[in-house]
Amino acid sequence: MTTLFVYGTLKRGGSNHAHLAGQKFLGPARTAAGYTLISLGDYPGLVRSDDDREGVTGELWSVDDPCLAHLDEFEGITENLYRRAEIPLATPCSLGSAAPVETYFYARPVAGRPHLGPTWSV
Ligand code: PCA
């Protein structure tokens, strides 16, 4: 099992939420400061931002290994579109779990991409 922070089309109500079918919703969450979203058109990318003071909003999900492997493929890990890595949260998740939280960071150059701030609206 992996605790995954989703912030874009994978969120409840999002266009790709079906890829989380059968997984466990843990609750809403926000990253620590220092991260923001950019627009990639129909979907967002999470990137580091030294200017950010509020973090990115999203949801925590407990995801099993087969689903995670599927998501890695769907999110283009092998094409280096995103990379999955640990991210710190602003507030500890209410589950009392010390497990690290991972998310999909946008892995390509961000120059010229519109900045969206902390929230992708589904
Ligand atoms: N899907 C992943 C990364 C960006 C996207 O649209 C997510 O929702 O977290």
Coordinates of N, CA, C and O and ligand atoms in Angstrom, one line a residue:
M1 N 0.8 -1.2 0.0 CA 0.0 0.0 0.0 C 0.9 1.3 0.0 O 1.9 1.3 0.6
T2 N 0.4 2.2 -0.7 CA 1.1 3.5 -0.8 C 0.1 4.6 -0.5 O -1.1 4.6 -1.0
T3 N 0.5 5.6 0.3 CA -0.4 6.8 0.5 C -0.1 7.8 -0.5 O 1.1 8.3 -0.6
L4 N -1.1 8.1 -1.4 CA -0.8 8.9 -2.5 C -1.6 10.2 -2.4 O -2.8 10.2 -2.0
F5 N -0.9 11.4 -2.6 CA -1.6 12.7 -2.6 C -1.9 13.0 -4.1 O -1.0 13.0 -4.9
V6 N -3.2 13.2 -4.4 CA -3.7 13.5 -5.7 C -4.2 14.9 -5.7 O -4.9 15.4 -4.8
Y7 N -3.9 15.7 -6.8 CA -4.3 17.1 -6.8 C -4.9 17.5 -8.1 O -5.3 18.7 -8.2
G8 N -5.1 16.6 -9.0 CA -5.6 17.0 -10.3 C -6.8 16.2 -10.8 O -7.8 16.0 -10.0
T9 N -6.7 15.6 -11.9 CA -7.8 14.9 -12.5 C -8.1 13.6 -11.8 O -9.1 13.0 -12.1
L10 N -7.2 13.2 -10.9 CA -7.5 11.9 -10.2 C -8.4 12.2 -9.0 O -9.0 11.3 -8.4
K11 N -8.7 13.5 -8.6 CA -9.5 13.8 -7.5 C -10.9 13.3 -7.7 O -11.4 13.1 -8.8
R12 N -11.7 13.2 -6.6 CA -13.1 12.9 -6.7 C -13.8 13.9 -7.6 O -13.6 15.1 -7.4
G13 N -14.5 13.5 -8.6 CA -15.2 14.4 -9.5 C -14.3 14.7 -10.7 O -14.8 15.3 -11.7
G14 N -13.0 14.3 -10.7 CA -12.1 14.6 -11.8 C -12.3 13.7 -12.9 O -12.8 12.6 -12.8
S15 N -11.8 14.1 -14.1 CA -12.0 13.4 -15.3 C -11.3 12.0 -15.3 O -11.7 11.1 -16.1
N16 N -10.3 11.8 -14.5 CA -9.6 10.5 -14.4 C -9.8 9.8 -13.1 O -9.0 8.9 -12.8
H17 N -10.8 10.3 -12.4 CA -11.0 9.7 -11.0 C -11.2 8.2 -11.1 O -10.9 7.4 -10.1
A18 N -11.8 7.7 -12.2 CA -12.1 6.2 -12.3 C -10.8 5.4 -12.1 O -11.0 4.2 -11.7
H19 N -9.7 5.9 -12.4 CA -8.4 5.2 -12.2 C -8.2 4.8 -10.7 O -7.3 4.0 -10.4
L20 N -8.9 5.4 -9.8 CA -8.7 5.1 -8.4 C -9.9 4.2 -7.9 O -10.0 4.0 -6.7
A21 N -10.6 3.6 -8.8 CA -11.7 2.7 -8.4 C -11.2 1.6 -7.5 O -10.2 1.0 -7.7
G22 N -11.9 1.4 -6.4 CA -11.6 0.4 -5.4 C -10.6 0.7 -4.4 O -10.3 -0.1 -3.5
Q23 N -10.0 2.0 -4.5 CA -9.0 2.4 -3.6 C -9.7 3.2 -2.4 O -10.8 3.5 -2.5
K24 N -8.9 3.4 -1.4 CA -9.5 4.0 -0.2 C -9.2 5.5 0.0 O -8.0 5.9 0.0
F25 N -10.3 6.3 0.0 CA -10.1 7.7 0.3 C -9.8 8.0 1.7 O -10.5 7.5 2.6
L26 N -8.8 8.7 2.0 CA -8.4 8.9 3.4 C -8.8 10.3 3.9 O -9.0 10.5 5.1
G27 N -8.9 11.3 3.0 CA -9.3 12.6 3.4 C -8.7 13.7 2.6 O -7.8 13.4 1.8
P28 N -9.2 14.9 2.7 CA -8.6 16.1 2.1 C -7.2 16.4 2.7 O -7.0 16.0 3.9
A29 N -6.3 17.0 1.9 CA -5.0 17.3 2.4 C -4.4 18.5 1.7 O -4.9 18.9 0.7
R30 N -3.4 19.0 2.3 CA -2.7 20.1 1.7 C -1.2 19.9 1.8 O -0.7 19.4 2.9
T31 N -0.4 20.2 0.8 CA 1.0 20.0 1.0 C 1.6 21.1 1.9 O 1.0 22.1 2.1
A32 N 2.8 20.9 2.3 CA 3.6 22.0 2.9 C 3.7 23.1 1.9 O 3.5 23.0 0.7
A33 N 4.1 24.3 2.4 CA 4.4 25.4 1.5 C 5.6 25.1 0.6 O 6.4 24.2 1.0
G34 N 5.7 25.7 -0.5 CA 6.8 25.5 -1.4 C 6.5 24.7 -2.6 O 7.4 24.3 -3.4
Y35 N 5.2 24.6 -2.9 CA 4.7 23.8 -4.1 C 3.6 24.6 -4.7 O 2.8 25.3 -4.0
T36 N 3.4 24.5 -6.0 CA 2.3 25.1 -6.7 C 1.9 24.3 -7.9 O 2.6 23.3 -8.3
L37 N 0.8 24.7 -8.6 CA 0.4 24.0 -9.8 C 0.6 24.8 -11.0 O 0.3 26.0 -11.0
I38 N 0.9 24.2 -12.1 CA 0.9 24.8 -13.4 C -0.1 24.1 -14.3 O -0.4 22.9 -14.1
S39 N -0.6 24.8 -15.3 CA -1.5 24.2 -16.2 C -0.8 23.6 -17.4 O 0.1 24.1 -18.0
L40 N -1.2 22.3 -17.7 CA -0.7 21.6 -18.8 C -1.9 21.4 -19.9 O -1.8 20.5 -20.7
G41 N -2.9 22.3 -19.8 CA -4.0 22.2 -20.6 C -5.2 21.6 -19.9 O -5.8 22.2 -19.0
D42 N -5.4 20.3 -20.1 CA -6.6 19.6 -19.5 C -6.2 19.1 -18.1 O -7.1 18.4 -17.5
Y43 N -5.0 19.2 -17.7 CA -4.6 18.7 -16.4 C -3.5 19.5 -15.9 O -2.8 20.3 -16.6
P44 N -3.3 19.4 -14.6 CA -2.2 20.2 -13.9 C -0.9 19.5 -13.6 O -0.9 18.2 -13.7
G45 N 0.1 20.2 -13.3 CA 1.3 19.6 -12.8 C 1.8 20.3 -11.6 O 1.6 21.5 -11.4
L46 N 2.2 19.5 -10.6 CA 2.7 20.0 -9.4 C 4.2 20.2 -9.5 O 5.0 19.3 -9.9
V47 N 4.7 21.4 -9.1 CA 6.1 21.7 -9.1 C 6.5 22.5 -7.9 O 5.7 23.0 -7.2
R48 N 7.8 22.5 -7.6 CA 8.4 23.3 -6.5 C 8.2 24.7 -6.8 O 8.3 25.2 -8.0
S49 N 8.0 25.5 -5.8 CA 7.9 27.0 -6.0 C 8.5 27.6 -4.7 O 7.9 27.6 -3.6
D50 N 9.6 28.3 -4.8 CA 10.2 29.0 -3.7 C 9.3 30.1 -3.2 O 9.4 30.5 -2.0
D51 N 8.5 30.7 -4.0 CA 7.6 31.8 -3.7 C 6.4 31.3 -2.9 O 5.7 32.1 -2.2
D52 N 6.0 30.1 -3.0 CA 4.7 29.7 -2.5 C 4.7 29.6 -1.0 O 5.7 29.2 -0.3
R53 N 3.6 30.1 -0.4 CA 3.5 30.1 1.1 C 2.3 29.3 1.5 O 2.0 29.2 2.7
E54 N 1.5 28.7 0.6 CA 0.3 28.1 1.0 C 0.1 26.6 0.7 O -0.7 25.9 1.2
G55 N 1.0 26.1 -0.2 CA 0.9 24.7 -0.6 C -0.2 24.4 -1.6 O -0.9 25.3 -2.1
V56 N -0.4 23.1 -1.9 CA -1.3 22.7 -2.9 C -2.4 21.8 -2.2 O -2.1 21.0 -1.3
T57 N -3.6 22.0 -2.7 CA -4.7 21.3 -2.1 C -5.0 20.0 -2.9 O -4.8 19.9 -4.1
G58 N -5.4 19.0 -2.2 CA -5.7 17.7 -2.8 C -6.3 16.7 -1.9 O -7.0 17.1 -0.9
E59 N -6.2 15.4 -2.2 CA -6.8 14.3 -1.5 C -5.7 13.2 -1.2 O -4.9 13.0 -2.1
L60 N -5.9 12.6 -0.1 CA -5.0 11.4 0.2 C -5.8 10.2 0.0 O -6.9 10.0 0.4
W61 N -5.1 9.2 -0.7 CA -5.7 7.9 -1.0 C -4.7 6.8 -0.6 O -3.5 7.0 -0.8
S62 N -5.2 5.8 -0.1 CA -4.4 4.6 0.1 C -4.6 3.7 -1.1 O -5.7 3.3 -1.5
V63 N -3.5 3.4 -1.8 CA -3.5 2.8 -3.1 C -2.8 1.5 -3.1 O -1.6 1.4 -2.6
D64 N -3.4 0.4 -3.6 CA -2.7 -0.9 -3.6 C -1.6 -0.9 -4.7 O -1.6 -0.1 -5.7
D65 N -0.8 -1.9 -4.7 CA 0.4 -2.0 -5.6 C -0.1 -2.1 -7.1 O 0.5 -1.5 -8.0
P66 N -1.1 -3.0 -7.4 CA -1.5 -3.0 -8.8 C -2.1 -1.7 -9.3 O -1.8 -1.3 -10.5
C67 N -2.8 -1.0 -8.5 CA -3.3 0.3 -8.9 C -2.2 1.3 -9.1 O -2.2 2.1 -10.0
L68 N -1.2 1.3 -8.2 CA -0.1 2.2 -8.3 C 0.7 2.0 -9.6 O 1.1 2.9 -10.3
A69 N 0.9 0.7 -9.9 CA 1.6 0.4 -11.2 C 0.8 0.9 -12.4 O 1.4 1.5 -13.3
H70 N -0.5 0.7 -12.3 CA -1.4 1.3 -13.4 C -1.3 2.8 -13.4 O -1.1 3.4 -14.5
L71 N -1.3 3.4 -12.3 CA -1.3 4.9 -12.3 C 0.1 5.4 -12.8 O 0.1 6.4 -13.6
D72 N 1.2 4.7 -12.4 CA 2.5 5.1 -12.9 C 2.5 5.1 -14.5 O 3.1 6.0 -15.1
E73 N 1.9 4.1 -15.0 CA 1.9 4.0 -16.5 C 1.0 5.1 -17.0 O 1.3 5.8 -18.0
F74 N -0.2 5.3 -16.4 CA -1.2 6.3 -16.9 C -0.6 7.7 -16.8 O -0.8 8.5 -17.7
E75 N 0.2 8.0 -15.8 CA 0.7 9.3 -15.6 C 2.0 9.5 -16.4 O 2.7 10.6 -16.3
G76 N 2.5 8.5 -17.1 CA 3.6 8.7 -18.0 C 5.0 8.8 -17.3 O 5.8 9.5 -17.7
I77 N 5.1 7.9 -16.3 CA 6.4 7.9 -15.6 C 7.5 7.5 -16.5 O 8.6 8.1 -16.5
T78 N 7.3 6.5 -17.4 CA 8.4 6.1 -18.3 C 8.7 7.1 -19.3 O 9.8 7.1 -19.8
E79 N 7.7 7.9 -19.7 CA 8.0 9.0 -20.7 C 8.5 10.3 -20.0 O 8.7 11.3 -20.6
N80 N 8.7 10.2 -18.7 CA 9.2 11.3 -17.9 C 8.3 12.5 -17.9 O 8.7 13.7 -18.0
L81 N 7.0 12.2 -18.0 CA 6.0 13.3 -17.9 C 5.9 13.7 -16.4 O 5.9 14.9 -16.1
Y82 N 5.7 12.7 -15.6 CA 5.7 12.9 -14.1 C 6.7 12.0 -13.5 O 7.1 11.0 -14.1
R83 N 7.1 12.3 -12.3 CA 7.9 11.4 -11.5 C 7.1 11.3 -10.1 O 6.7 12.3 -9.6
R84 N 7.1 10.1 -9.6 CA 6.4 9.9 -8.3 C 7.5 10.0 -7.2 O 8.5 9.3 -7.3
A85 N 7.2 10.9 -6.3 CA 8.2 11.1 -5.2 C 7.5 11.5 -3.9 O 6.3 11.9 -4.0
E86 N 8.2 11.5 -2.8 CA 7.6 11.9 -1.5 C 7.3 13.4 -1.5 O 8.1 14.2 -2.1
I87 N 6.2 13.7 -0.8 CA 5.9 15.2 -0.6 C 5.5 15.4 0.8 O 4.8 14.6 1.4
P88 N 6.0 16.5 1.5 CA 5.6 16.8 2.8 C 4.2 17.4 2.8 O 3.9 18.2 2.0
L89 N 3.4 17.1 3.8 CA 2.1 17.7 4.0 C 2.2 18.8 5.0 O 3.0 18.8 5.9
A90 N 1.2 19.8 4.9 CA 1.1 20.9 5.9 C 0.7 20.4 7.2 O 1.2 20.8 8.3
T91 N -0.3 19.5 7.2 CA -0.8 19.0 8.5 C -0.7 17.5 8.4 O -1.0 16.9 7.4
P92 N -0.3 16.9 9.5 CA -0.2 15.5 9.5 C -1.6 14.8 9.2 O -2.6 15.4 9.6
C93 N -1.6 13.8 8.5 CA -2.9 13.2 8.1 C -3.5 12.6 9.4 O -2.8 12.2 10.3
S94 N -4.8 12.7 9.4 CA -5.5 12.4 10.7 C -5.5 10.9 11.0 O -6.1 10.5 12.0
L95 N -4.9 10.1 10.2 CA -5.0 8.6 10.4 C -3.9 8.2 11.4 O -3.9 7.0 11.8
G96 N -3.1 9.1 11.9 CA -2.1 8.7 12.8 C -1.0 7.8 12.2 O -0.2 7.1 12.8
S97 N -0.9 7.9 10.9 CA 0.1 7.1 10.1 C 1.3 8.0 9.9 O 1.2 9.1 9.5
A98 N 2.4 7.4 10.1 CA 3.7 8.1 9.9 C 4.2 7.7 8.5 O 5.3 8.1 8.1
A99 N 3.4 7.0 7.7 CA 3.8 6.6 6.4 C 4.1 7.8 5.5 O 3.4 8.8 5.6
P100 N 5.1 7.7 4.7 CA 5.4 8.8 3.8 C 4.3 8.9 2.7 O 3.6 7.9 2.4
V101 N 4.1 10.1 2.3 CA 3.1 10.4 1.2 C 3.8 10.7 -0.1 O 4.8 11.5 -0.1
E102 N 3.3 10.1 -1.1 CA 3.9 10.3 -2.4 C 2.9 11.1 -3.4 O 1.7 11.0 -3.2
T103 N 3.5 11.7 -4.4 CA 2.6 12.4 -5.4 C 3.3 12.4 -6.7 O 4.5 12.0 -6.8
Y104 N 2.6 12.8 -7.7 CA 3.2 12.9 -9.1 C 3.6 14.3 -9.3 O 2.8 15.2 -9.5
F105 N 4.9 14.5 -9.3 CA 5.5 15.8 -9.7 C 5.6 15.9 -11.2 O 6.0 14.9 -11.9
Y106 N 5.3 17.1 -11.7 CA 5.6 17.3 -13.2 C 7.1 17.3 -13.4 O 7.9 17.9 -12.6
A107 N 7.5 16.6 -14.4 CA 9.0 16.3 -14.6 C 9.6 17.0 -15.8 O 10.8 16.8 -16.0
R108 N 8.8 17.8 -16.5 CA 9.4 18.5 -17.7 C 9.5 20.0 -17.4 O 9.0 20.5 -16.4
P109 N 10.2 20.7 -18.3 CA 10.4 22.1 -18.1 C 9.1 22.9 -18.0 O 8.1 22.6 -18.7
V110 N 9.0 23.9 -17.1 CA 7.8 24.6 -16.9 C 7.7 25.9 -17.5 O 6.6 26.6 -17.5
A111 N 8.7 26.3 -18.2 CA 8.8 27.7 -18.8 C 7.5 27.9 -19.7 O 7.2 27.1 -20.5
G112 N 6.9 29.0 -19.5 CA 5.7 29.4 -20.3 C 4.4 28.8 -19.9 O 3.4 29.2 -20.4
R113 N 4.4 27.9 -18.9 CA 3.2 27.3 -18.5 C 2.4 28.2 -17.5 O 3.1 28.8 -16.6
P114 N 1.1 28.4 -17.7 CA 0.4 29.3 -16.8 C 0.4 28.7 -15.3 O 0.3 27.5 -15.1
H115 N 0.6 29.6 -14.4 CA 0.5 29.2 -13.0 C -0.9 29.2 -12.5 O -1.6 30.1 -12.8
L116 N -1.3 28.2 -11.7 CA -2.7 28.0 -11.3 C -2.8 28.3 -9.8 O -3.9 28.4 -9.3
G117 N -1.7 28.4 -9.1 CA -1.9 28.5 -7.6 C -2.1 27.2 -7.0 O -1.7 26.2 -7.5
P118 N -2.8 27.2 -5.8 CA -2.9 26.0 -5.0 C -3.9 25.0 -5.4 O -3.8 23.8 -4.8
T119 N -4.9 25.3 -6.2 CA -6.0 24.3 -6.4 C -6.3 24.1 -7.9 O -6.5 25.1 -8.6
W120 N -6.5 22.9 -8.3 CA -7.1 22.5 -9.6 C -8.6 22.2 -9.3 O -8.9 21.4 -8.5
S121 N -9.4 23.0 -10.0 CA -10.9 22.8 -9.8 C -11.4 21.7 -10.8 O -11.2 21.8 -12.0
V122 N -12.0 20.7 -10.2 CA -12.5 19.6 -11.0 C -13.9 19.9 -11.5 O -14.6 20.7 -10.9
Ligands
PCA1 N1 -3.3 13.5 -12.3 C1 -2.5 13.4 -11.1 C2 -1.4 14.3 -11.4 C3 -2.0 15.3 -12.3 C4 -3.2 14.8 -12.8 O1 -4.0 15.3 -13.5 C5 -3.3 13.8 -9.9 O2 -4.5 14.1 -10.0 O3 -2.7 14.0 -8.8

